[in-house]
Short mmCIF file of C-alpha atoms and ligand atoms in Angstrom, two decimals:
data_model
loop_
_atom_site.label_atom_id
_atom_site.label_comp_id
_atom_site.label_asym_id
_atom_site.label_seq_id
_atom_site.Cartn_x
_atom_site.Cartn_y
_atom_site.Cartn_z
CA UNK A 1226 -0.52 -34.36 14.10
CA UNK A 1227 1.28 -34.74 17.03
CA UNK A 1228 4.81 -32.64 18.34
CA UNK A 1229 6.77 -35.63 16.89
CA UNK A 1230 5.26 -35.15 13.69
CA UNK A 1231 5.00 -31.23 13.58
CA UNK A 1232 8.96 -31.40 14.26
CA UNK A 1233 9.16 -33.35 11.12
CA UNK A 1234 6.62 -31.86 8.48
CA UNK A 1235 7.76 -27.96 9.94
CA UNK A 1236 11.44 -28.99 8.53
CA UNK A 1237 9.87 -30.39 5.51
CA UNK A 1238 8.25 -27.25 4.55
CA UNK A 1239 10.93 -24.50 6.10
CA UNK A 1240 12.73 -26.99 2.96
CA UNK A 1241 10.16 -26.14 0.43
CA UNK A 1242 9.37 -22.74 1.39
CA UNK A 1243 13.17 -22.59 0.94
CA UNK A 1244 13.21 -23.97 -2.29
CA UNK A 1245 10.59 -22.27 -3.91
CA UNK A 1246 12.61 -19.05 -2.87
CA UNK A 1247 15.56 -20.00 -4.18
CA UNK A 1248 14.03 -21.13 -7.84
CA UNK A 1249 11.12 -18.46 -7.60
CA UNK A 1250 12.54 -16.82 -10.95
CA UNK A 1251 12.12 -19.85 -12.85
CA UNK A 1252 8.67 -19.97 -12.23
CA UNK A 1253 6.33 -17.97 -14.11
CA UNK A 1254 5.03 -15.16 -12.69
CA UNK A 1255 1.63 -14.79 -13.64
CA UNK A 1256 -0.09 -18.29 -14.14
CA UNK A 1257 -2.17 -19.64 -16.91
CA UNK A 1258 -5.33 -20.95 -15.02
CA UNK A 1259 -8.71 -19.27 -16.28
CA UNK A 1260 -11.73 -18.48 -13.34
CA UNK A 1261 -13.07 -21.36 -11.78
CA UNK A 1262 -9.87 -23.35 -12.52
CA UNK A 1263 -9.78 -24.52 -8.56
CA UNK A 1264 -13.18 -26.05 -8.15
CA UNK A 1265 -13.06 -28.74 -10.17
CA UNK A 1266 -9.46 -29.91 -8.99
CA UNK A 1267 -10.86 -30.50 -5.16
CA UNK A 1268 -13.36 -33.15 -3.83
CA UNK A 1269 -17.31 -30.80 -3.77
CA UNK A 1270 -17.16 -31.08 0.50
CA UNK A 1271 -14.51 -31.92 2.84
CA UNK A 1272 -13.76 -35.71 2.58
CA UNK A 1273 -15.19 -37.86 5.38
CA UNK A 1274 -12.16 -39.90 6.49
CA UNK A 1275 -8.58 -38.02 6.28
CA UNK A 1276 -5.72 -37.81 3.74
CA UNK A 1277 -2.28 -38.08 4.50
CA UNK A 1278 -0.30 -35.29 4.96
CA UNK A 1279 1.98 -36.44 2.51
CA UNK A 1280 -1.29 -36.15 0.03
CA UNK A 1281 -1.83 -32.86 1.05
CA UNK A 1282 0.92 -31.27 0.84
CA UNK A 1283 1.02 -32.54 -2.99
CA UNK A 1284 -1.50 -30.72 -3.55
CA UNK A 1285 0.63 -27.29 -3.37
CA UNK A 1286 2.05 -28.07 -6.18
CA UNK A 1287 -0.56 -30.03 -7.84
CA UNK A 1288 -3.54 -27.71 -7.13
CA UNK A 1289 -2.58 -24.06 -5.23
CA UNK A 1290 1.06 -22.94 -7.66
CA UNK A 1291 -0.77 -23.24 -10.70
CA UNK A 1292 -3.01 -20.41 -9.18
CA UNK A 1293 -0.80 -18.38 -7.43
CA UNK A 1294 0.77 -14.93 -8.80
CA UNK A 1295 4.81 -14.86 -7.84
CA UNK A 1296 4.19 -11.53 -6.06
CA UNK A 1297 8.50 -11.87 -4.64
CA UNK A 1298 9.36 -13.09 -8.16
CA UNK A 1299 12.28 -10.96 -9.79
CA UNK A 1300 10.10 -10.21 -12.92
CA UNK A 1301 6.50 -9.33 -10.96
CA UNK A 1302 6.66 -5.43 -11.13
CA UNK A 1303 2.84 -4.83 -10.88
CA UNK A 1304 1.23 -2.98 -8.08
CA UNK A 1305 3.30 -2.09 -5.20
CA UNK A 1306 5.98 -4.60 -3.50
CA UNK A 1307 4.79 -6.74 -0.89
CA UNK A 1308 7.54 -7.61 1.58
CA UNK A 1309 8.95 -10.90 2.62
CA UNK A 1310 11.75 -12.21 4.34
CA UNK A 1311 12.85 -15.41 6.19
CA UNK A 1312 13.57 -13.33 9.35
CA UNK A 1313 9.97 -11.93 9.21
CA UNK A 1314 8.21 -15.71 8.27
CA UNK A 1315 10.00 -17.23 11.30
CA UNK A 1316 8.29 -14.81 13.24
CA UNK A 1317 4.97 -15.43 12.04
CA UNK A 1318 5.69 -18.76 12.89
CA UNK A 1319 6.46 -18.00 16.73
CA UNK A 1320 3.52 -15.77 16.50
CA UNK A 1321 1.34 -19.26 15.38
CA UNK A 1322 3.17 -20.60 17.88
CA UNK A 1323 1.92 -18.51 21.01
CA UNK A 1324 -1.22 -17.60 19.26
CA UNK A 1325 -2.85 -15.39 21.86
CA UNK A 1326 -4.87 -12.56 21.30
CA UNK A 1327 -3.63 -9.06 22.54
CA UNK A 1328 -7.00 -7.18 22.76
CA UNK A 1329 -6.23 -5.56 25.72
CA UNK A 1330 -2.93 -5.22 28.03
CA UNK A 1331 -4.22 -8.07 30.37
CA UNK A 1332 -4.85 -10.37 27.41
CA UNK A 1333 -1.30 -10.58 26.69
CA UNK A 1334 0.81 -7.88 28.17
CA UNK A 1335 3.94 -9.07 26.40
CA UNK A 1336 2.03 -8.12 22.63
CA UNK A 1337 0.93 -4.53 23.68
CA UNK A 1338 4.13 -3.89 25.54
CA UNK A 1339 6.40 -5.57 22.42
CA UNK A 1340 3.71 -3.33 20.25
CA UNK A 1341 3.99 0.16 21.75
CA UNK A 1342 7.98 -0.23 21.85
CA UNK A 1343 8.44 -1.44 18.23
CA UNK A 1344 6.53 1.26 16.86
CA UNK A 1345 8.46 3.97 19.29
CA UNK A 1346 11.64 2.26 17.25
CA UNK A 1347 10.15 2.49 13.74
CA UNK A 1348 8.84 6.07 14.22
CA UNK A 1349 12.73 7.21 16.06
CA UNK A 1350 13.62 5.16 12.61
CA UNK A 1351 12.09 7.76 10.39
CA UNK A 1352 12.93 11.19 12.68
CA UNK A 1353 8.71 11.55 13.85
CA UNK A 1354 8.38 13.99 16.25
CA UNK A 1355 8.27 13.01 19.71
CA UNK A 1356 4.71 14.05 19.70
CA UNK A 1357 3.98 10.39 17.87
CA UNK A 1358 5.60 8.34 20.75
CA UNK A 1359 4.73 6.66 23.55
CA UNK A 1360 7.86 6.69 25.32
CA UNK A 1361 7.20 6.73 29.06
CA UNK A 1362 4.53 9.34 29.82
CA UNK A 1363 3.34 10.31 26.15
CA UNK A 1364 0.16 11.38 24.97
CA UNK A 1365 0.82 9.93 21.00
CA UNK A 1366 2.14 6.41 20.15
CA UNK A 1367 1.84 3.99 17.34
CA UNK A 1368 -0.58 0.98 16.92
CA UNK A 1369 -0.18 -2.07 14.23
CA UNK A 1370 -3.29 -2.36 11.81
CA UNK A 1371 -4.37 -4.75 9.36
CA UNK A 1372 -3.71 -2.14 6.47
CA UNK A 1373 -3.76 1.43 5.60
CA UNK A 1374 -7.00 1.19 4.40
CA UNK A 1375 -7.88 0.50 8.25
CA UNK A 1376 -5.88 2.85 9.61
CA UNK A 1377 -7.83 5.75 7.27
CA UNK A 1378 -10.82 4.28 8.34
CA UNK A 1379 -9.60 4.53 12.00
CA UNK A 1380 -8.68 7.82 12.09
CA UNK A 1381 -11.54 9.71 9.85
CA UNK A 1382 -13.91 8.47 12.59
CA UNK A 1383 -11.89 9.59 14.93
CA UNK A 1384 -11.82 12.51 13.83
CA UNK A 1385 -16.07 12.30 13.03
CA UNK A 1386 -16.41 12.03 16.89
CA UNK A 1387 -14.06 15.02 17.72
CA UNK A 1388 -15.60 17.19 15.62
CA UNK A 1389 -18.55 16.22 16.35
CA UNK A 1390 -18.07 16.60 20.01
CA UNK A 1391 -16.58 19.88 19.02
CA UNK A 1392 -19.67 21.29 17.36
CA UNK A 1393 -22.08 20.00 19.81
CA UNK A 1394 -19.99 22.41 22.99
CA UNK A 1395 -20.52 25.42 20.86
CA UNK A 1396 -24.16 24.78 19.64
CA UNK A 1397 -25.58 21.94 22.00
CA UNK A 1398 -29.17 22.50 19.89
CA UNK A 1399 -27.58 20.12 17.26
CA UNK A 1400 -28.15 16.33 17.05
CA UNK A 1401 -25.41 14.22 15.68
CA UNK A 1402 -27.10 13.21 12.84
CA UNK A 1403 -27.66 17.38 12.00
CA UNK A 1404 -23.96 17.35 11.78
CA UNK A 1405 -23.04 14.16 10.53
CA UNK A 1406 -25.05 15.85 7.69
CA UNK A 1407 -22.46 18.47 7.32
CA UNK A 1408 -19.40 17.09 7.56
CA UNK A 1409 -16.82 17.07 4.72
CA UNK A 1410 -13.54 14.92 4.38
CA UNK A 1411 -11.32 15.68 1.48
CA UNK A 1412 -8.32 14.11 -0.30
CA UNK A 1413 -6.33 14.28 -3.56
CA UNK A 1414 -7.43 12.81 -6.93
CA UNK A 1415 -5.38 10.71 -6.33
CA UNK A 1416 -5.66 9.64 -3.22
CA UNK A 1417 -6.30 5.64 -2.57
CA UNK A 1418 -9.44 4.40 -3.45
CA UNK A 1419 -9.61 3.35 0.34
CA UNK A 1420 -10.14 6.91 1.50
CA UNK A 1421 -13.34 7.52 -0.37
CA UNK A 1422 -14.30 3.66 1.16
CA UNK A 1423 -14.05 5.16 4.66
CA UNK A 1424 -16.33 8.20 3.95
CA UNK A 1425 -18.92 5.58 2.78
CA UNK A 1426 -18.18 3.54 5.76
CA UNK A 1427 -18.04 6.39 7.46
CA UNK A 1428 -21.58 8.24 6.67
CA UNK A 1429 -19.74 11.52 5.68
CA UNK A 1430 -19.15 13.31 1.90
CA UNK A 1431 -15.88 13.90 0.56
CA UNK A 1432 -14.43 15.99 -2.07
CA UNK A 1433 -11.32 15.10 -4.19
CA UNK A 1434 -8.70 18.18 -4.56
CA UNK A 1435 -7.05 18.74 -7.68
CA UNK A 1436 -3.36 17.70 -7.66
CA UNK A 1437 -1.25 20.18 -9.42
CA UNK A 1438 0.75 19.37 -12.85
CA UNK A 1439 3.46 17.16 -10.66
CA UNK A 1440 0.22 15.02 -9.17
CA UNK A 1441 0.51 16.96 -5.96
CA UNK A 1442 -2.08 18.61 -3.82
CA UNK A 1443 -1.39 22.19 -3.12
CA UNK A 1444 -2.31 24.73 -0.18
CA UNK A 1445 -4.28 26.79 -2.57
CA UNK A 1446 -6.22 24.11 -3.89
CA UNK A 1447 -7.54 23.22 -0.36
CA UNK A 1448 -8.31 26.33 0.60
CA UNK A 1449 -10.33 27.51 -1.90
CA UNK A 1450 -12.97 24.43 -1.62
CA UNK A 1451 -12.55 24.98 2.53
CA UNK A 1452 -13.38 28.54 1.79
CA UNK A 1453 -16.47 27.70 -0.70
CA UNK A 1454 -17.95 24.56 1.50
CA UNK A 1455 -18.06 27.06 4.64
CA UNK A 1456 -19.77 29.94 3.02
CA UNK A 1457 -22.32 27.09 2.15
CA UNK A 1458 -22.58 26.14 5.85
CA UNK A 1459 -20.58 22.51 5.60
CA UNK A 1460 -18.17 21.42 8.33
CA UNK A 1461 -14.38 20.37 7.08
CA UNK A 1462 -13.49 17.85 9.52
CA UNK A 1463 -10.36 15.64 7.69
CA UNK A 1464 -8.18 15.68 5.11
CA UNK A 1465 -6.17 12.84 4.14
CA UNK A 1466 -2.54 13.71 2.50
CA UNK A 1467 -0.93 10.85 0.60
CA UNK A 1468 2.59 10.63 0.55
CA UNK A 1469 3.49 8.44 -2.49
CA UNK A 1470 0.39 8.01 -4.18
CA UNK A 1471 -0.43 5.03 -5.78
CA UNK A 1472 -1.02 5.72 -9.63
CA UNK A 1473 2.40 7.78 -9.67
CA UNK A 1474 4.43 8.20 -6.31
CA UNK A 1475 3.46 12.00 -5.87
CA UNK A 1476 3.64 13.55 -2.59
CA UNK A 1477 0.93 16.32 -1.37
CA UNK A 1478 2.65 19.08 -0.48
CA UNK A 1479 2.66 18.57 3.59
CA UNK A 1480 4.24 22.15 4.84
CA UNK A 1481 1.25 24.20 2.67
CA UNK A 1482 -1.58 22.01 3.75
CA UNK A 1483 -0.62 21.07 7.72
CA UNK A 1484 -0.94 24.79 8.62
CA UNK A 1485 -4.52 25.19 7.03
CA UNK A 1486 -5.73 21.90 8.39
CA UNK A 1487 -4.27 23.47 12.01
CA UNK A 1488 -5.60 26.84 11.71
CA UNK A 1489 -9.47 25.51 10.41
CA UNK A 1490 -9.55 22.68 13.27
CA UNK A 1491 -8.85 19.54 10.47
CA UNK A 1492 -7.91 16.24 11.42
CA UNK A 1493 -4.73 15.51 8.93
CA UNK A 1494 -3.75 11.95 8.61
CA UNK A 1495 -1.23 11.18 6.43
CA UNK A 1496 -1.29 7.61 4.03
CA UNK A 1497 2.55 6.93 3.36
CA UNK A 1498 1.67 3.28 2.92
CA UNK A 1499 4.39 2.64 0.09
CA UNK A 1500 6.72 5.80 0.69
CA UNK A 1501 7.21 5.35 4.85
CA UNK A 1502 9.55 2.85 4.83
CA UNK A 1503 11.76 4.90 2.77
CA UNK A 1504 11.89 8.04 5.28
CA UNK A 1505 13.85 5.64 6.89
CA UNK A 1506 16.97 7.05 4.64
CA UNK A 1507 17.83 10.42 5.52
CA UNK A 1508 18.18 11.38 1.69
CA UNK A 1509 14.21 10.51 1.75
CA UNK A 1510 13.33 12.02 5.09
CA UNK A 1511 12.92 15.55 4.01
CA UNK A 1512 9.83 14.26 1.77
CA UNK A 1513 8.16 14.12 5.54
CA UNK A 1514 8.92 17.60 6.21
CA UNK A 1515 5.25 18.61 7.72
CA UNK A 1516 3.96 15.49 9.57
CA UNK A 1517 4.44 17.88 12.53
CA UNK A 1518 1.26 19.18 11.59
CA UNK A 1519 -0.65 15.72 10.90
CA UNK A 1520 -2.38 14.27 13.75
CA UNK A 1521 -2.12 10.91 12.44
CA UNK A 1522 0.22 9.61 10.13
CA UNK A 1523 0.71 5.87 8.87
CA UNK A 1524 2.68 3.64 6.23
CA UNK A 1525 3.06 -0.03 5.66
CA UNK A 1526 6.40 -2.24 6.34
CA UNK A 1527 4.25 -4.58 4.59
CA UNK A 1528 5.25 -3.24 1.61
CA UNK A 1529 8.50 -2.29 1.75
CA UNK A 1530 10.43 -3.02 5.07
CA UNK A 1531 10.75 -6.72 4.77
CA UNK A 1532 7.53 -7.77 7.02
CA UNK A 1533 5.06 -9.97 5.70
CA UNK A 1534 1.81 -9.17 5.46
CA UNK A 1535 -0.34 -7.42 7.28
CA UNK A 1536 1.40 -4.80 9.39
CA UNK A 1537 0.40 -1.57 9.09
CA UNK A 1538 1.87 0.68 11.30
CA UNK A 1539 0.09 3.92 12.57
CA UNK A 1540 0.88 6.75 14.96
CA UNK A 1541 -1.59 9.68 16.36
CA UNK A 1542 -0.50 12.61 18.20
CA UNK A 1543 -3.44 11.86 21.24
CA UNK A 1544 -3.99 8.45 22.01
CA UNK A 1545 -6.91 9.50 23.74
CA UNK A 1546 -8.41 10.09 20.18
CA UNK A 1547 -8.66 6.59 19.12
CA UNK A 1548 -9.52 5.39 22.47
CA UNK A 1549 -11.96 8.18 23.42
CA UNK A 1550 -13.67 7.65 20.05
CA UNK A 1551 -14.40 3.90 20.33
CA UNK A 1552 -14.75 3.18 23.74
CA UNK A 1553 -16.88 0.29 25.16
CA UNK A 1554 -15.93 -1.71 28.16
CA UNK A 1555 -17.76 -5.24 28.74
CA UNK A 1556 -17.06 -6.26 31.78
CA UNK A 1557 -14.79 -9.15 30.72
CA UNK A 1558 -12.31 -6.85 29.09
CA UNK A 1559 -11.87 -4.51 32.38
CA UNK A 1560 -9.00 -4.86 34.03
CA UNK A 1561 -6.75 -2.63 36.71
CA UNK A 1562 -4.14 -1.98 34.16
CA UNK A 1563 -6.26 -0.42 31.80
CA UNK A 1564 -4.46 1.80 30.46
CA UNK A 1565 -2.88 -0.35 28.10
CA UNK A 1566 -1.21 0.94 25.90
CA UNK A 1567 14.82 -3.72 10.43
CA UNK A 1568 16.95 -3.06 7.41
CA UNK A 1569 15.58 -2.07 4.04
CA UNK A 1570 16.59 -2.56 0.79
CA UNK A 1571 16.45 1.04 -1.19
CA UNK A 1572 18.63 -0.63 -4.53
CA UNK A 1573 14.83 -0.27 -5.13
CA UNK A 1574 15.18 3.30 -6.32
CA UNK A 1575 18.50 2.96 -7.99
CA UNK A 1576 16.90 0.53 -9.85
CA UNK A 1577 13.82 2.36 -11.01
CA UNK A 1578 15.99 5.20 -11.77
CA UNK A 1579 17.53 2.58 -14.33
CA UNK A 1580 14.72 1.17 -16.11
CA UNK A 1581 13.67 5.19 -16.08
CA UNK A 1582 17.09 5.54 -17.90
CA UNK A 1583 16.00 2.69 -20.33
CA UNK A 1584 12.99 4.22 -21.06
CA UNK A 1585 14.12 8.14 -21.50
CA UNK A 1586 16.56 6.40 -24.23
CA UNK A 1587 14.06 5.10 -26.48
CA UNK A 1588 11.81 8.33 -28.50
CA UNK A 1589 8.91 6.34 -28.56
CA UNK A 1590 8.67 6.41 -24.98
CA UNK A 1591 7.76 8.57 -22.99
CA UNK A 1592 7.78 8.49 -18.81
CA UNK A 1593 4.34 10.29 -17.24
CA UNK A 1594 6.02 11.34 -13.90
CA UNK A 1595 8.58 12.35 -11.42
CA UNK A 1596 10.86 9.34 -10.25
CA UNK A 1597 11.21 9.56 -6.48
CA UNK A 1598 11.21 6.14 -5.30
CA UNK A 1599 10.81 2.69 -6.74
CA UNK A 1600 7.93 3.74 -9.26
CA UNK A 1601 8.59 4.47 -12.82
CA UNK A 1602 5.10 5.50 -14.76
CA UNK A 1603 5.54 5.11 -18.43
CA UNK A 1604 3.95 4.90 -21.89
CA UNK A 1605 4.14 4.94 -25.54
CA UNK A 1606 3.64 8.03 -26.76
CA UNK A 1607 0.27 7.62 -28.55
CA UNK A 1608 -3.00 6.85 -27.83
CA UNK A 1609 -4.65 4.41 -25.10
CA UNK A 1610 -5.83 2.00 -27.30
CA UNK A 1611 -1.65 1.64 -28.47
CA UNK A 1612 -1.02 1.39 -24.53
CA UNK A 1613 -3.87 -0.69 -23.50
CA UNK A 1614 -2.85 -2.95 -26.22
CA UNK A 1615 0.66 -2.62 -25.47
CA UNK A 1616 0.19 -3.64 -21.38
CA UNK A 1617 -2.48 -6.46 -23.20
CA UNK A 1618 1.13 -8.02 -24.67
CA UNK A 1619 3.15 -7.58 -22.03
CA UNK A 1620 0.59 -9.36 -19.23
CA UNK A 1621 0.13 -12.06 -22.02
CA UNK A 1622 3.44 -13.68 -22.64
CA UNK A 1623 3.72 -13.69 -19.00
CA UNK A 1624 7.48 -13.27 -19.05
CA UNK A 1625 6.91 -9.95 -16.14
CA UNK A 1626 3.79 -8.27 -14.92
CA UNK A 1627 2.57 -4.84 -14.50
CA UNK A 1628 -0.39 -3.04 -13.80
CA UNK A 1629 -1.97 0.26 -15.45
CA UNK A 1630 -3.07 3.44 -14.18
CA UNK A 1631 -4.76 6.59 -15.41
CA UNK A 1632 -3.27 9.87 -14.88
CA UNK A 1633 -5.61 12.63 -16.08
CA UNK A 1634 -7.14 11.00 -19.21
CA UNK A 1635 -3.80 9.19 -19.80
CA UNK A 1636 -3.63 4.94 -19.58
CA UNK A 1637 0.07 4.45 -17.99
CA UNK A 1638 1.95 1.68 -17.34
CA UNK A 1639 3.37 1.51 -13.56
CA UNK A 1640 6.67 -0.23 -13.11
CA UNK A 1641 7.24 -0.72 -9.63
CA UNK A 1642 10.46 -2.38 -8.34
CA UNK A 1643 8.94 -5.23 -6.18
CA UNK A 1644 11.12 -8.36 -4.70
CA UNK A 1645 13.77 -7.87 -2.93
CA UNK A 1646 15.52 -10.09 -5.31
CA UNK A 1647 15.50 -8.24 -8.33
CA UNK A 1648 18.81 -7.21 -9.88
CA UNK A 1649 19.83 -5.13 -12.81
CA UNK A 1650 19.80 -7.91 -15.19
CA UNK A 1651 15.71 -8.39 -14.23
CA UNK A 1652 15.55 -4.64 -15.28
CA UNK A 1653 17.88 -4.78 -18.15
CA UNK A 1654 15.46 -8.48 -19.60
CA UNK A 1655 12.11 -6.43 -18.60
CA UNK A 1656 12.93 -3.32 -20.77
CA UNK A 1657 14.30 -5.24 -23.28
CA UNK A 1658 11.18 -7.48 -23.28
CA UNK A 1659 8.67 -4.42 -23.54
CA UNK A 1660 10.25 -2.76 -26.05
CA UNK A 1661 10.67 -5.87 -28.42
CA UNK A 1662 6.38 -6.22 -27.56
CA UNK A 1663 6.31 -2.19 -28.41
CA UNK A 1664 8.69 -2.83 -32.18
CA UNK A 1665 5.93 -5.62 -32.44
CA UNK A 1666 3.51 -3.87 -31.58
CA UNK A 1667 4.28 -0.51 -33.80
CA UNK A 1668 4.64 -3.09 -36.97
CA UNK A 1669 0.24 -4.24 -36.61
CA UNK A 1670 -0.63 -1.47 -35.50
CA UNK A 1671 0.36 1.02 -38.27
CA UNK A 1672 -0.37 -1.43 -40.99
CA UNK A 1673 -3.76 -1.49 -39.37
CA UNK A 1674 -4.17 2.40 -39.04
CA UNK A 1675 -3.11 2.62 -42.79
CA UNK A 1676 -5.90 0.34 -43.87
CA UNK A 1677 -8.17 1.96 -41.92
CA UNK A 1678 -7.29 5.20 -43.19
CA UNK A 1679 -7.23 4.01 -46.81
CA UNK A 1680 -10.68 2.36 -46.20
C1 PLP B 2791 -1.08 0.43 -1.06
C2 PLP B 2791 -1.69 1.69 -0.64
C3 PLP B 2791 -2.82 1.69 0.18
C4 PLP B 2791 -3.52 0.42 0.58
O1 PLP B 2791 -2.76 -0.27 1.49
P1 PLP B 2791 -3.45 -1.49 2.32
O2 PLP B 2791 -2.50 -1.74 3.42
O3 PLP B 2791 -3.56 -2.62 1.36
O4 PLP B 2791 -4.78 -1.00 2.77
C5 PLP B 2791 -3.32 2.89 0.62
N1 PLP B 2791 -2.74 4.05 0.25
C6 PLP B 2791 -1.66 4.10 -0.53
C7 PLP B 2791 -1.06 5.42 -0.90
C8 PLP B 2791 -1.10 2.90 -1.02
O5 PLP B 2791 -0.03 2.94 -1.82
#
């Protein structure tokens, strides 16, 4: 393909990408194929003598949309949103475009310079305290990662190697892997699965803390396992407060927990990955109240801020941290200047708040926890079974798709307003959809639970 060509085909498919926007709602949003469905649709190795592009690009249709879950379509309400706009796809175009890598200053200074100023934006954005920027002569600033899983990663062994560091000034008699053996991160039960990942990666032990009857981790919960795990002679090193958790949208509570995680020497990071964007609106801000006392603190406008995927955006008190903690210097990547360094769309939570509305209206409902964003957990009241078999309906006919969580012992269904498309009359059809499968539902099921009890 030459320029010529790449003029033409990049109009062609700006066109389709276009289209498929525009029409995404008459698509449906959770396709049909079973596993393995792609394998036999595609030659066994790559052909020998080219295709046309014309060919290929049939095949999007042909071979790739059958497969493909309509993540930005208006009915898709599973998981958490992941954003998309044509603002931010034009950029990742450009970004193609230039396609350099910006490991270090010298490598590209435009992407760490565009980099450390974006993120001094988006934290001014959501009122961070200064302590988090770069600004001219910081010590904090923000990085991009891949995802929040990374940046957890990122900053529990950061905070492994400070602590460590720290223990080894006081009692220099102690090898790292003596202390490694002690160390102890902690988290919520219902923190993201990705936090216990980075203790594994990680080579430390965690312990979940019980949330409290609104899902939320308290002061006094921390403190009492602190207080246990150093009478028995472990080392709390990190604790990782989720704003927004995933299951429910619950937020630890940050003002009880930063001053204990101060006082006892604990890294806090803080996942926001869904809520962040939202501290953006000053009615939301106050649910930040307490990142003063987090060291690191991160959310993702890849879910709600309009940014394709990935772009994680992270911020840390001490730079020095991150780069203290993982520095090696080949000689290629030295260099003099080494010391490198949006609108949203919150109709989101109006319409949650709706659909919540829907849902509070019906008895046989019954909704499983506090609406604060764009998250509505729900469920019949009943058994599992009824709700497994209930979410089993509503993921079969395909017409809108969720996904379940537990809270306690309790299967829920998790609603999440995701494209940025949606309207009220998306909520208004998916309510009305789930609670004809529910009347359905009801009907079998207590014909069945008669028999059985008559058997
Ligand atoms: C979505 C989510 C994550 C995972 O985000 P990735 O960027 O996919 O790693 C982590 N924590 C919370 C609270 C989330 O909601």
């Amino acid at each position: 393909m030459d320029a010529a060509e790449f003029r033409k085909r990049g109009k062609e498919m700006v066109d389709y990408i276009a289209d498929y926007m525009e029409t995404i709602d008459k698509r449906q949003v959770f396709p049909d194929v079973e596993p393995g469905y792609l394998r036999p649709l595609i030659a066994d190795c790559a052909p020998q003598d080219p295709e046309s592009f014309e060919d290929v690009f049939k095949d999007i249709e042909k071979i790739i949309m059958p497969g493909v879950t309509h993540w930005h379509s208006p009915y898709f309400f599973a998981y958490f949103p992941s954003a998309s706009s044509f603002p931010a796809l034009l950029g990742d175009i450009l970004c193609g475009g230039i396609g350099c890598v910006g490991f270090s200053w010298a490598a590209s200074p435009a992407c760490t310079e565009l980099e450390t100023v974006m993120l001094d934006w988006l934290g001014k954005m959501i009122n961070l305290p200064e302590e988090f920027l770069a600004e001219k002569d910081g010590q904090g600033g923000g990085v991009i990662q891949g995802s929040a899983s990374e940046a957890t990663l990122i900053s529990l062994l950061a905070a492994r190697t400070k602590m460590i560091r720290r223990v080894q000034s006081e009692k220099p008699e102690l090898t790292e892997a003596d202390i490694m053996g002690r160390l102890v991160a902690y988290a919520s039960d219902q923190a993201h699965s990705s936090v216990e990942r980075a203790t594994l990666i990680g080579g430390v032990k965690i312990k979940s803390i019980s949330s409290d009857d609104t899902f939320s981790v308290r002061g006094s919960a921390l403190k009492k396992v602190l207080d246990e795990d150093k009478a028995s002679g472990l080392i709390p090193f990190f604790f990782c407060a989720t704003l927004g958790t995933t299951p429910c949208c619950s937020f630890d509570k940050l003002l009880e927990l930063g001053p204990i995680c101060n006082k006892e020497n604990i890294w806090m990071h803080i996942d926001a990955a869904y809520a962040g964007s939202a501290f953006i609106c000053p009615e939301f801000r106050h649910l930040l109240n307490g990142v003063e006392f987090a060291d690191s603190f991160n959310f993702n406008p890849h879910k709600w801020l309009l940014v394709n995927f990935d772009c994680s955006a992270m911020w840390v008190k001490n730079r020095s941290d991150l780069t203290g903690a993982f520095k090696l210097e080949p000689l290629y990547l030295q260099h003099h200047h080494q010391e490198s360094g949006l609108v949203t769309d919150y109709r989101h939570v109006r319409l949650s708040h709706q659909f919540e509305h829907l849902v509070r209206q019906d008895e046989r409902f019954e909704i499983c926890a506090e609406v604060i964003l764009g998250l509505v957990c729900f469920r019949l009241k009943g058994s599992n079974e009824l709700n497994e078999a209930l979410l089993k309906s509503i993921n079969e006919a395909k017409k809108i798709h969720l996904v379940p969580c537990h809270l306690r012992e309790k299967f829920v269904l998790r609603f999440a307003v995701c494209s940025r498309t949606v309207e009220s009359t998306h909520i208004k059809f998916a309510w009305q959809h789930i609670s004809q499968l529910a009347t359905d539902l009801l009907k079998t099921w207590e014909k069945n639970h008669h028999q059985q009890k008559q058997q």
